[in-house]
Short mmCIF file of C-alpha atoms in Angstrom, two decimals:
data_model
loop_
_atom_site.label_atom_id
_atom_site.label_comp_id
_atom_site.label_asym_id
_atom_site.label_seq_id
_atom_site.Cartn_x
_atom_site.Cartn_y
_atom_site.Cartn_z
CA GLU A 108 88.86 98.14 74.69
CA GLU A 109 89.22 102.05 74.50
CA ARG A 110 89.39 104.16 77.52
CA PRO A 111 88.43 107.88 77.39
CA ILE A 112 90.89 110.46 78.60
CA ALA A 113 89.88 113.97 77.56
CA GLY A 114 89.69 116.23 74.59
CA PHE A 115 88.37 116.20 71.02
CA CYS A 116 90.28 113.62 68.88
CA ASP A 117 87.33 112.15 67.17
CA GLY A 118 85.07 112.83 69.89
CA THR A 119 87.53 112.17 72.74
CA ILE A 120 91.14 111.27 73.48
CA THR A 121 91.30 107.64 73.93
CA TRP A 122 93.75 105.09 75.26
CA ALA A 123 93.48 101.98 73.06
CA SER A 124 94.23 99.26 75.71
CA CYS A 125 97.32 97.30 74.76
CA ASP A 126 97.06 94.54 72.16
CA ALA A 127 99.04 91.38 72.21
CA PHE A 128 102.25 93.32 71.22
CA GLY A 129 101.88 95.93 74.09
CA HIS A 130 100.81 98.68 71.57
CA GLY A 131 98.54 101.46 72.61
CA GLU A 132 97.82 104.81 71.11
CA ILE A 133 96.98 108.34 72.64
CA CYS A 134 96.04 111.48 70.98
CA ILE A 135 96.91 114.75 72.72
CA ASN A 136 95.06 117.61 71.11
CA ASP A 137 96.03 120.27 73.77
CA ASP A 138 98.72 122.27 71.96
CA GLU A 139 100.18 123.67 75.13
CA LEU A 140 100.45 120.27 76.77
CA TYR A 141 101.81 118.55 73.55
CA ARG A 142 104.52 121.32 73.44
CA LYS A 143 105.55 120.51 77.06
CA PHE A 144 106.09 116.91 76.02
CA LEU A 145 108.18 117.94 73.08
CA LYS A 146 110.36 120.36 75.27
CA VAL A 147 110.87 117.66 77.94
CA ARG A 148 111.52 114.93 75.40
CA ARG A 149 114.27 117.30 73.83
CA HIS A 150 116.22 116.95 77.06
CA GLN A 151 116.03 113.11 77.07
CA MET A 152 116.90 112.90 73.26
CA LEU A 153 120.10 115.00 74.03
CA ALA A 154 120.94 112.76 77.04
CA LEU A 155 120.86 115.71 79.33
CA PHE A 156 120.69 113.30 82.40
CA ASP A 157 121.72 115.72 85.28
CA ILE A 158 119.56 116.84 87.97
CA GLU A 159 119.47 120.42 86.74
CA ASN A 160 117.97 119.34 83.43
CA LEU A 161 115.60 117.02 85.19
CA ASN A 162 114.34 119.83 87.37
CA THR A 163 113.89 122.10 84.20
CA ALA A 164 111.81 119.17 82.61
CA VAL A 165 109.51 118.74 85.67
CA GLN A 166 108.89 122.49 86.03
CA THR A 167 108.10 122.52 82.24
CA PHE A 168 105.32 120.05 83.04
CA TRP A 169 104.12 121.37 86.32
CA GLY A 170 105.33 124.71 87.08
CA SER A 171 108.18 126.39 89.12
CA GLN A 172 107.24 124.54 92.41
CA ALA A 173 107.95 121.21 90.94
CA LEU A 174 111.28 119.55 91.85
CA VAL A 175 113.32 116.50 92.29
CA LEU A 176 112.89 115.60 95.95
CA ALA A 177 115.59 112.93 96.12
CA ALA A 178 118.19 111.04 93.88
CA GLY A 179 120.38 108.19 94.58
CA ARG A 180 120.50 104.41 94.81
CA GLY A 181 119.31 103.79 91.15
CA ARG A 182 116.18 106.11 91.60
CA VAL A 183 114.90 109.63 91.48
CA VAL A 184 111.89 111.08 93.23
CA ILE A 185 109.90 113.80 91.39
CA ALA A 186 107.37 115.93 93.00
CA PRO A 187 104.86 118.06 91.07
CA GLY A 188 104.41 120.16 94.14
CA ARG A 189 100.56 120.75 93.54
CA ASN A 190 97.49 118.82 92.70
CA LEU A 191 97.39 117.50 89.26
CA THR A 192 94.44 118.11 86.88
CA ASP A 193 92.26 115.28 85.69
CA VAL A 194 94.08 115.36 82.31
CA GLU A 195 97.48 115.33 83.97
CA ILE A 196 96.45 112.34 86.03
CA ALA A 197 95.20 110.53 82.99
CA LEU A 198 98.63 111.01 81.33
CA LEU A 199 100.61 110.09 84.45
CA GLN A 200 102.05 106.98 82.77
CA LEU A 201 103.46 108.96 79.99
CA TYR A 202 105.52 111.48 81.93
CA PRO A 203 108.39 109.01 82.88
CA ARG A 204 108.55 108.06 79.28
CA VAL A 205 109.90 111.44 78.36
CA LEU A 206 111.75 112.73 81.29
CA PRO A 207 115.42 112.99 81.02
CA VAL A 208 116.21 110.11 83.51
CA ALA A 209 119.22 108.13 82.68
CA PRO A 210 118.83 104.36 81.55
CA GLY A 211 118.95 102.17 84.59
CA ILE A 212 117.43 104.88 86.89
CA VAL A 213 113.84 104.39 87.96
CA ALA A 214 111.60 107.52 88.36
CA ARG A 215 109.27 107.55 91.34
CA PHE A 216 106.66 110.28 92.20
CA HIS A 217 105.67 112.03 95.49
CA PHE A 218 102.12 113.42 95.15
CA GLY A 219 101.22 115.59 98.12
CA ASP A 220 102.18 118.72 100.16
CA LEU A 221 105.55 120.23 100.05
CA PRO A 222 107.97 120.48 101.86
CA VAL A 223 108.26 117.02 103.09
CA PHE A 224 110.20 115.52 106.05
CA GLY A 225 113.79 116.73 105.93
CA PHE A 226 113.05 119.81 103.64
CA GLY A 227 112.37 123.13 105.09
CA ALA A 228 112.94 124.58 108.49
CA GLY A 229 113.11 122.49 111.62
CA TRP A 230 112.76 118.62 112.11
CA GLY A 231 109.55 118.28 110.07
CA GLY A 232 109.37 121.08 107.55
CA PHE A 233 107.07 123.89 107.82
CA CYS A 234 104.70 122.41 110.31
CA ASP A 235 103.11 123.70 113.58
CA VAL A 236 105.49 123.67 116.43
CA TRP A 237 104.71 120.78 118.93
CA GLU A 238 107.43 121.66 121.44
CA PRO A 239 109.43 124.68 121.76
CA GLY A 240 113.09 124.86 120.76
CA ASP A 241 116.23 124.30 122.85
CA LEU A 242 114.94 121.24 124.58
CA ALA A 243 117.69 119.40 126.44
CA ILE A 244 118.42 115.80 125.22
CA ALA A 245 118.24 113.37 128.08
CA ALA A 246 119.47 109.73 128.38
CA GLY A 247 117.45 108.22 131.18
CA ASN A 248 117.63 110.91 134.09
CA ASP A 249 120.86 112.40 132.79
CA VAL A 250 120.98 115.35 130.32
CA LEU A 251 123.52 114.74 127.56
CA VAL A 252 126.42 117.34 127.52
CA THR A 253 129.21 118.01 125.17
CA GLU A 254 133.00 117.51 126.33
CA ASP A 255 132.80 121.17 127.42
CA GLY A 256 129.82 120.59 129.65
CA VAL A 257 127.22 122.32 127.42
CA GLU A 258 123.80 120.82 127.27
CA ILE A 259 123.06 119.27 123.95
CA THR A 260 119.75 120.61 122.75
CA VAL A 261 117.26 120.14 119.77
CA GLY A 262 115.35 122.72 117.77
CA PRO A 263 111.64 122.77 117.99
CA LEU A 264 109.97 119.49 117.34
CA MET A 265 107.06 119.61 114.61
CA ARG A 266 103.80 117.82 114.53
CA GLY A 267 102.17 116.44 111.20
CA ALA A 268 105.15 116.60 109.02
CA MET A 269 104.62 115.23 105.50
CA TRP A 270 106.81 112.19 104.69
CA MET A 271 108.07 111.53 101.25
CA CYS A 272 106.04 108.80 99.67
CA GLU A 273 107.60 107.14 96.53
CA PHE A 274 104.97 105.92 94.06
CA ASP A 275 105.75 103.93 90.97
CA VAL A 276 103.23 105.09 88.18
CA HIS A 277 104.09 101.95 86.11
CA PRO A 278 104.96 103.71 82.91
CA TYR A 279 105.04 100.71 80.68
CA ASP A 280 102.19 98.68 82.12
CA CYS A 281 98.87 98.24 80.25
CA ILE A 282 95.98 98.63 82.58
#
């Protein structure tokens, strides 16, 4: 069964659903998009598996706001930093196949607003202030103090902070 994606390759770009050997075909006739895939694939072919090259690759695909949000423990989390177009969504399974991610490391994606929890100013990123800053931290009825007797305070608490959500786009599944 063929599934339409977009474009004008014999009427449309189609994803030929995988046969018994897991083979599928796709045609990308958008020259600019195809060149992005080639530029990113070059990083992978040269084994440029560092965060700097991965950031360059994701920015090649999605623009200067795209970045690697997290790395470690055998995975990287990539954020396009903007809403993807319909064509970009249709090609979502292809991006991890060409990104310069070292063998054995899995690529996950965060789709949503930036910054996310832990990135930006304050506890929850650039969010609306919920409580003013310099709140004393209390344990029961006692305010916590340092050894010098100075109250321990927190900065402003934020409401509605975005949390990083890691999605697996299943790059090698046939769906």
